[in-house]
Amino acid sequence: MNIFILGAIAIIAYILQIFLGMKQIKNFNSVYIRMKRKGKVAIGRRPGKIASGTILLLGVDHTGLIKDAEMMQGTSIFARFKPRPQFVGLDIHHLTEAPMLMKENKLTRQAAANAQKIYLEVEQGNHREEAPVSPIFNIGNQLSLMKGTIQAKLTKRSV
């Protein structure tokens, strides 16, 4: 097969992935904004690199009761948010102790625990969001560290 045809297929697939990824982000933003207009939103996530990833959005009132819940779970860019009415009416302070949570899959339980943990930290004023480091930035950091180490060794030998 011609290399140009393979290249064109790869470029088209990449553009399609970008487009569908943007639609997924738009779906997240619309659900988040809709919930945010009603009150606080607790976001629980259980990222997945190989396995399925999960994002749980919980609309919480001023007393801590969950008024709205939607979850996106899947490995592909076709995953969308779906209502999760079983969370409605629960107190987020006691979410991980709820008997209904034991009926959910492991990823949902982890996302719910993450949402509760972050909500409680924010409520107490102790939450600090740690920005994830991109793999490219991480490689850059590693190269900078290696360069500094090599330069330090070279300057010690030349002295």
CSV table of C-alpha atoms in Angstrom, one decimal:
chain,number,residue,atom,x,y,z
A,1,MET,CA,0.0,0.0,0.0
A,2,ASN,CA,1.2,3.4,-0.8
A,3,ILE,CA,2.8,5.4,2.1
A,4,PHE,CA,0.8,8.5,1.2
A,5,ILE,CA,-2.5,6.6,1.6
A,6,LEU,CA,-1.4,5.3,5.0
A,7,GLY,CA,-0.4,8.8,6.0
A,8,ALA,CA,-3.7,10.3,4.8
A,9,ILE,CA,-5.6,7.7,6.8
A,10,ALA,CA,-3.6,8.4,9.9
A,11,ILE,CA,-4.2,12.2,9.5
A,12,ILE,CA,-7.9,11.7,9.0
A,13,ALA,CA,-8.1,9.4,12.0
A,14,TYR,CA,-6.2,12.0,14.1
A,15,ILE,CA,-8.5,14.9,13.0
A,16,LEU,CA,-11.6,12.7,13.7
A,17,GLN,CA,-10.3,11.9,17.2
A,18,ILE,CA,-9.7,15.7,17.9
A,19,PHE,CA,-13.2,16.6,16.7
A,20,LEU,CA,-14.9,13.9,18.8
A,21,GLY,CA,-12.7,14.7,21.8
A,22,MET,CA,-13.8,18.3,21.6
A,23,LYS,CA,-17.4,17.2,21.5
A,24,GLN,CA,-16.8,15.1,24.6
A,25,ILE,CA,-15.3,18.2,26.4
A,26,LYS,CA,-18.3,20.3,25.2
A,27,ASN,CA,-20.6,17.6,26.7
A,28,PHE,CA,-18.7,17.8,30.1
A,29,ASN,CA,-18.9,21.6,30.1
A,30,SER,CA,-22.6,21.7,29.3
A,31,VAL,CA,-23.4,19.2,32.1
A,32,TYR,CA,-21.1,21.0,34.6
A,33,ILE,CA,-22.6,24.5,33.8
A,34,ARG,CA,-26.1,23.2,34.1
A,35,MET,CA,-25.3,21.7,37.6
A,36,LYS,CA,-23.3,24.7,38.7
A,37,ARG,CA,-26.3,27.0,38.1
A,38,LYS,CA,-28.2,25.1,40.7
A,39,GLY,CA,-25.4,25.1,43.4
A,40,LYS,CA,-22.1,23.4,44.2
A,41,VAL,CA,-20.7,20.6,42.0
A,42,ALA,CA,-18.5,17.8,43.4
A,43,ILE,CA,-16.4,16.2,40.7
A,44,GLY,CA,-15.1,12.8,41.3
A,45,ARG,CA,-12.7,11.2,38.8
A,46,ARG,CA,-11.1,7.9,38.4
A,47,PRO,CA,-8.8,8.3,35.4
A,48,GLY,CA,-8.1,5.3,33.2
A,49,LYS,CA,-5.2,4.9,30.8
A,50,ILE,CA,-5.9,1.4,29.7
A,51,ALA,CA,-9.0,0.6,31.7
A,52,SER,CA,-12.2,2.6,31.6
A,53,GLY,CA,-12.1,6.1,33.0
A,54,THR,CA,-14.9,7.5,35.1
A,55,ILE,CA,-16.1,11.1,35.9
A,56,LEU,CA,-18.9,11.6,38.4
A,57,LEU,CA,-20.6,15.0,38.7
A,58,LEU,CA,-22.7,15.5,41.8
A,59,GLY,CA,-24.9,18.6,42.2
A,60,VAL,CA,-24.9,19.4,45.9
A,61,ASP,CA,-27.0,21.9,47.9
A,62,HIS,CA,-25.8,24.0,50.8
A,63,THR,CA,-26.6,21.3,53.3
A,64,GLY,CA,-24.6,18.6,51.5
A,65,LEU,CA,-27.5,16.7,49.9
A,66,ILE,CA,-27.0,15.5,46.4
A,67,LYS,CA,-29.7,17.0,44.2
A,68,ASP,CA,-28.4,15.8,40.8
A,69,ALA,CA,-25.9,13.2,39.6
A,70,GLU,CA,-24.4,12.3,36.2
A,71,MET,CA,-21.6,10.0,35.3
A,72,MET,CA,-19.4,9.4,32.2
A,73,GLN,CA,-17.7,6.1,32.1
A,74,GLY,CA,-15.9,4.5,29.2
A,75,THR,CA,-12.6,4.1,27.3
A,76,SER,CA,-13.6,5.8,24.1
A,77,ILE,CA,-14.4,9.3,22.9
A,78,PHE,CA,-18.0,8.2,22.4
A,79,ALA,CA,-18.7,8.1,26.2
A,80,ARG,CA,-21.3,10.7,27.3
A,81,PHE,CA,-22.8,11.7,30.7
A,82,LYS,CA,-25.8,9.7,31.9
A,83,PRO,CA,-28.1,10.5,34.8
A,84,ARG,CA,-27.4,8.5,38.0
A,85,PRO,CA,-30.6,9.0,40.1
A,86,GLN,CA,-29.5,6.4,42.7
A,87,PHE,CA,-27.2,9.1,44.1
A,88,VAL,CA,-29.9,11.8,44.5
A,89,GLY,CA,-31.0,12.3,48.1
A,90,LEU,CA,-27.8,11.0,49.6
A,91,ASP,CA,-25.6,13.2,51.9
A,92,ILE,CA,-22.2,13.7,50.3
A,93,HIS,CA,-20.6,13.7,53.8
A,94,HIS,CA,-21.6,10.0,54.2
A,95,LEU,CA,-21.5,9.0,50.5
A,96,THR,CA,-18.9,6.2,50.8
A,97,GLU,CA,-20.9,4.6,53.6
A,98,ALA,CA,-24.1,4.4,51.6
A,99,PRO,CA,-25.3,0.9,51.0
A,100,MET,CA,-26.3,1.6,47.4
A,101,LEU,CA,-22.7,2.4,46.6
A,102,MET,CA,-21.7,-1.2,47.3
A,103,LYS,CA,-24.0,-2.2,44.3
A,104,GLU,CA,-21.9,0.0,42.0
A,105,ASN,CA,-18.8,-1.1,40.1
A,106,LYS,CA,-15.3,-0.5,41.5
A,107,LEU,CA,-14.7,2.5,39.2
A,108,THR,CA,-17.9,4.2,40.3
A,109,ARG,CA,-17.1,3.6,43.9
A,110,GLN,CA,-13.6,5.1,43.4
A,111,ALA,CA,-15.0,8.2,41.6
A,112,ALA,CA,-17.6,8.7,44.4
A,113,ALA,CA,-14.9,8.4,47.1
A,114,ASN,CA,-12.8,11.0,45.1
A,115,ALA,CA,-15.7,13.4,44.8
A,116,GLN,CA,-16.4,13.1,48.6
A,117,LYS,CA,-12.8,13.5,49.5
A,118,ILE,CA,-12.3,16.7,47.4
A,119,TYR,CA,-15.7,18.1,48.5
A,120,LEU,CA,-14.7,17.7,52.2
A,121,GLU,CA,-11.3,19.2,51.6
A,122,VAL,CA,-12.8,22.2,49.8
A,123,GLU,CA,-15.4,22.6,52.5
A,124,GLN,CA,-12.7,22.7,55.2
A,125,GLY,CA,-10.5,25.0,53.0
A,126,ASN,CA,-7.7,22.4,52.7
A,127,HIS,CA,-7.9,21.5,49.0
A,128,ARG,CA,-5.0,22.3,46.7
A,129,GLU,CA,-5.4,21.2,43.1
A,130,GLU,CA,-2.3,19.5,41.7
A,131,ALA,CA,-2.0,20.1,38.0
A,132,PRO,CA,-1.2,16.9,36.2
A,133,VAL,CA,2.2,16.9,34.4
A,134,SER,CA,2.0,16.1,30.8
A,135,PRO,CA,4.3,13.3,29.5
A,136,ILE,CA,6.0,15.7,27.2
A,137,PHE,CA,6.7,18.2,30.0
A,138,ASN,CA,7.9,15.3,32.2
A,139,ILE,CA,10.4,14.2,29.5
A,140,GLY,CA,11.6,17.8,29.4
A,141,ASN,CA,12.1,17.9,33.1
A,142,GLN,CA,14.0,14.6,33.0
A,143,LEU,CA,16.2,15.8,30.2
A,144,SER,CA,16.9,19.1,32.2
A,145,LEU,CA,17.8,17.1,35.3
A,146,MET,CA,20.1,14.8,33.3
A,147,LYS,CA,21.8,17.8,31.7
A,148,GLY,CA,22.3,19.4,35.1
A,149,THR,CA,23.7,16.1,36.5
A,150,ILE,CA,26.1,15.7,33.6
A,151,GLN,CA,27.3,19.3,33.7
A,152,ALA,CA,27.9,18.9,37.5
A,153,LYS,CA,29.9,15.8,37.0
A,154,LEU,CA,32.0,17.4,34.2
A,155,THR,CA,32.7,20.5,36.2
A,156,LYS,CA,33.9,18.3,39.2
A,157,ARG,CA,36.3,16.3,36.9
A,158,SER,CA,37.7,19.4,35.3
A,159,VAL,CA,38.4,21.1,38.7
